[in-house]
XYZ file of C-alpha atoms in Angstrom:
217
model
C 40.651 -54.453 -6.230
C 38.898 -51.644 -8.294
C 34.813 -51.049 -7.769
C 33.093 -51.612 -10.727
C 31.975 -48.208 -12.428
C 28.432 -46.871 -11.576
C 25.617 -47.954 -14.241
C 25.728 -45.270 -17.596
C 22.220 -44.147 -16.285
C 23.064 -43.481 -12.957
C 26.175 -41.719 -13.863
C 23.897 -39.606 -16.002
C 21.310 -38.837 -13.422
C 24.059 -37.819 -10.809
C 25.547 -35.544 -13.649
C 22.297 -34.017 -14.297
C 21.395 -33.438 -10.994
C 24.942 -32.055 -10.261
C 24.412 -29.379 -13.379
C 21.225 -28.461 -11.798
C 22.362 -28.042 -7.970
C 25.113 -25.672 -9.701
C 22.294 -23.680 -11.681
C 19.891 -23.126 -8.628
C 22.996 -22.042 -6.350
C 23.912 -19.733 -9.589
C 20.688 -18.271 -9.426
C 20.865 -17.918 -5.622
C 23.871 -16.130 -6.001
C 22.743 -13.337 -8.428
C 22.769 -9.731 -7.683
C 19.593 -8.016 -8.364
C 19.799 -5.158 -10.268
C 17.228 -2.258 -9.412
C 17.373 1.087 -11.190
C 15.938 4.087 -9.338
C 13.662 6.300 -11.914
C 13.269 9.792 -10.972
C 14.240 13.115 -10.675
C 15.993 15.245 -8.019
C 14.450 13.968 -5.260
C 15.823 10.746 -6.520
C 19.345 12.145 -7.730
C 19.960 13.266 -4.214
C 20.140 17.252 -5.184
C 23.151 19.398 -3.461
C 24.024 16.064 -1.718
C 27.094 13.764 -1.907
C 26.583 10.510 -4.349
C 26.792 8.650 -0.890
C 23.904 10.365 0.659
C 21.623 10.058 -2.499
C 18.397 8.056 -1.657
C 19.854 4.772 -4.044
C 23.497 4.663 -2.807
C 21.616 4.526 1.284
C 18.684 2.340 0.562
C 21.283 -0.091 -1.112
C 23.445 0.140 2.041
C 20.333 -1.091 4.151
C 19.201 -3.056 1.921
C 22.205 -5.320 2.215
C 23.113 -4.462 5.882
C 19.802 -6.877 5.847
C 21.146 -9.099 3.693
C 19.844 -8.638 0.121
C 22.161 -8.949 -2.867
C 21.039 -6.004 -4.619
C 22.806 -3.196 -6.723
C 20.786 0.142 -7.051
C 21.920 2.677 -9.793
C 20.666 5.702 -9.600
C 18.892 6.966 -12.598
C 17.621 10.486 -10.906
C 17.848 13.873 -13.365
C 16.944 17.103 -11.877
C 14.076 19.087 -13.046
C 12.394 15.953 -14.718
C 8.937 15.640 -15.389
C 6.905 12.307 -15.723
C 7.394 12.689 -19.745
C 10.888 13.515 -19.629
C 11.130 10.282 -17.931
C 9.375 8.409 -20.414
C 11.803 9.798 -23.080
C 14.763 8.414 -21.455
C 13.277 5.484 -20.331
C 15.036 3.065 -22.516
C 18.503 4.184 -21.747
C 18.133 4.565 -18.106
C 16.853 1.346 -17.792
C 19.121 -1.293 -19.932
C 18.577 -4.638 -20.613
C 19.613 -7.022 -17.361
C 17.185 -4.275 -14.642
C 15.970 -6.535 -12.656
C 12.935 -3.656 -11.080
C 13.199 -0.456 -11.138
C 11.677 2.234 -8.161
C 9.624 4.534 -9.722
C 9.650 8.508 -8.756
C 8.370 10.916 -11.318
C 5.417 13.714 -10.894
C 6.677 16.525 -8.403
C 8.104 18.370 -11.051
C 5.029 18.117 -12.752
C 3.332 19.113 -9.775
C 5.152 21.975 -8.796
C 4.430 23.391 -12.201
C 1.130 22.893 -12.440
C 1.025 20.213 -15.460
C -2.423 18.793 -16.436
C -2.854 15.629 -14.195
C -4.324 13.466 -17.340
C -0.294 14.366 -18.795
C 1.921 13.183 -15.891
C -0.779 10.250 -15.436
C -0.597 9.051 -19.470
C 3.214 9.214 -18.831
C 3.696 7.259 -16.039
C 1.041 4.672 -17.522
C 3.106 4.453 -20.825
C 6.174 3.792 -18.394
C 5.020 1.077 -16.284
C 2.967 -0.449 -19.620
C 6.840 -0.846 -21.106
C 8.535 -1.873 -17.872
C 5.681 -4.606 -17.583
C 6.580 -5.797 -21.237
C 9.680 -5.600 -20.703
C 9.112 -8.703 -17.501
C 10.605 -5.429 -15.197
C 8.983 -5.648 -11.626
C 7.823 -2.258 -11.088
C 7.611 -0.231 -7.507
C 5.672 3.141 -7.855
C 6.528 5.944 -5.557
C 3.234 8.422 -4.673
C 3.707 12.435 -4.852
C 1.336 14.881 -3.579
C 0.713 18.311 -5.278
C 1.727 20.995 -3.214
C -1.518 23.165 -1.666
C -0.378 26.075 -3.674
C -1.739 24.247 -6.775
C -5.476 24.564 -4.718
C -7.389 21.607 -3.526
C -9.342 20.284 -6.448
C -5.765 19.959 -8.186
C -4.079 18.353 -5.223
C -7.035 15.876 -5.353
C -6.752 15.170 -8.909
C -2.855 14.918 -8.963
C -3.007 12.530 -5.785
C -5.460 10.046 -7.621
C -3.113 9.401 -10.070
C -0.715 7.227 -8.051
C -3.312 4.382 -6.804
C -5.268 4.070 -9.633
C -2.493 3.319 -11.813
C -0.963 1.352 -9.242
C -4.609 -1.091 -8.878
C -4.301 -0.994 -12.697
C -1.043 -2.579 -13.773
C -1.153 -4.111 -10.571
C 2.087 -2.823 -8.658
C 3.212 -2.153 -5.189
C 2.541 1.558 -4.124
C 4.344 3.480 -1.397
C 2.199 6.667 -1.086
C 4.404 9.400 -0.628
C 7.562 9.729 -1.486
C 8.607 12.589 0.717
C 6.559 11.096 4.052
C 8.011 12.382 7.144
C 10.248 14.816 5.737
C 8.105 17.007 3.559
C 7.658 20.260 5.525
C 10.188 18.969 7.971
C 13.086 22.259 8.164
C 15.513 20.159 9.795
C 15.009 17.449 7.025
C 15.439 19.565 4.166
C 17.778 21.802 2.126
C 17.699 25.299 1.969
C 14.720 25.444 -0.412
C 12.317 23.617 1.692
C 11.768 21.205 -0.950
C 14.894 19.070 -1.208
C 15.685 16.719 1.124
C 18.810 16.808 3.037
C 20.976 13.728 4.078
C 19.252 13.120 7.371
C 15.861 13.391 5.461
C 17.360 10.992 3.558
C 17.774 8.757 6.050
C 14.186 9.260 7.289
C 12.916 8.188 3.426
C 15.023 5.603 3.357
C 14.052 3.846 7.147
C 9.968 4.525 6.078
C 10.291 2.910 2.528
C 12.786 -0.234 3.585
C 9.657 -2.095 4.447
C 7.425 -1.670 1.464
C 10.684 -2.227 -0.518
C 12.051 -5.809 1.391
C 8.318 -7.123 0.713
C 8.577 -5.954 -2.868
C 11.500 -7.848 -3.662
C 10.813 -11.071 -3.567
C 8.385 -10.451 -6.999
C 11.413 -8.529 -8.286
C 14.008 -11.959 -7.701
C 11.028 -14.098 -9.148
C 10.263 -12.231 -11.970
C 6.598 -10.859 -10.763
C-alpha cells in the first residue's frame, strides 16, 4: 500500500529549506580570495615565487585550515601612488580583502609624507567602496631620512588605519629589518628565512582579520 504524498505546503517548506541548507554549505565552501598590494617586499625580490611572502602565508594559512587563495600583486620599486594607479587591475572584481604594503619606496626616497599618506587614503577609500576588507601593513622610514621625518612618515599608518577603521600590523619588516642573516645582500630585502619570520609574526593579526574579510566587514 502506497503512503499518501506529503501536504503541497510541507513539500514546499522541505524544498525551501533544502535550497537553503545547499546555499549556506555553498557559502561555507568558498575560497576567499585575498590579493597582496605592494611592492618588492611583497613580490618576494631575488626569491623563488614559492618563497614570496603570499605563496608562504597562504601555505600557513591553510596548514591552519583556512580556505584562502593569496595572489600576489607585489611590483618592485613601487611607491604608494604607483599603487594607486594600478589599483583597479591588481585588484579585480571577486577580491575578497586585500593586504596592504605600500610606503618604503616612498620612504627610502624621501617622498613628502602628506603624498604617500593621500595615496594610501585614496586606496583604502576605493577598496572600502568597493565592500573589500582591507588589512594595512605599517613601514618605518629609515633613520637616514632624520628623526622628524621618521616621525612624520610613521604617523601615517595608524591614523589612517583609526580613520577608515582597519586592522593595522605595525611593521611590516618586524624582526627581520636589520637582521643580516634575514636579509639579502642589500640589507633591505628580505631573504626566504626572513620570510618565514614575517610570515610566523603577521599569521596572528591576519587569522583574526579574516573573519571580517569572509563576512564582508
Amino acid at each position: 500500500m502506497s503512503l499518501p504524498a506529503p501536504p503541497l505546503r510541507l513539500r514546499s517548506l522541505t524544498l525551501l529549506l533544502a535550497v537553503l541548507l545547499l546555499s549556506t554549505l555553498g557559502a561555507r565552501a568558498e575560497t576567499l580570495r585575498i590579493v597582496a598590494l605592494g611592492d618588492s617586499l611583497t613580490s618576494g625580490y631575488r626569491l623563488a615565487a614559492g618563497d614570496a611572502l603570499p605563496a608562504k602565508l597562504q601555505v600557513a594559512l591553510r596548514a591552519r585550515g583556512h580556505d584562502v587563495t593569496i595572489v600576489n600583486a607585489g611590483v618592485s620599486g613601487d611607491t604608494a601612488s604607483a599603487g594607486l594607479a594600478r589599483l583597479d587591475r591588481s585588484v579585480p572584481t571577486g577580491t575578497r580583502g586585500v593586504i596592504l604594503e605600500l610606503g618604503a619606496n616612498d620612504a627610502l626616497r624621501g617622498a613628502d609624507p602628506a603624498e604617500t599618506e593621500a595615496a594610501l587614503d585614496a586606496i583604502l577609500s576605493r577598496l572600502r567602496a568597493r565592500g573589500i576588507s582591507v588589512l594595512l601593513a605599517g613601514m618605518i622610514a629609515p633613520p637616514s631620512q632624520g628623526l622628524v621625518y621618521m616621525s612624520r612618515f610613521q604617523a601615517i599608518y595608524p591614523r589612517l588605519a583609526r580613520k577608515h577603521g582597519v586592522p593595522l600590523y605595525r611593521f611590516f619588516l618586524s624582526g627581520v629589518a636589520a637582521v643580516p642573516s634575514l636579509n639579502l645582500r642589500d640589507g633591505m630585502h628580505p631573504n626566504a628565512a626572513g620570510i618565514d619570520v614575517i610570515v610566523s609574526r603577521i599569521l596572528p593579526t591576519v587569522e583574526a582579520w579574516l573573519p571580517g574579510v569572509a563576512g564582508g566587514g
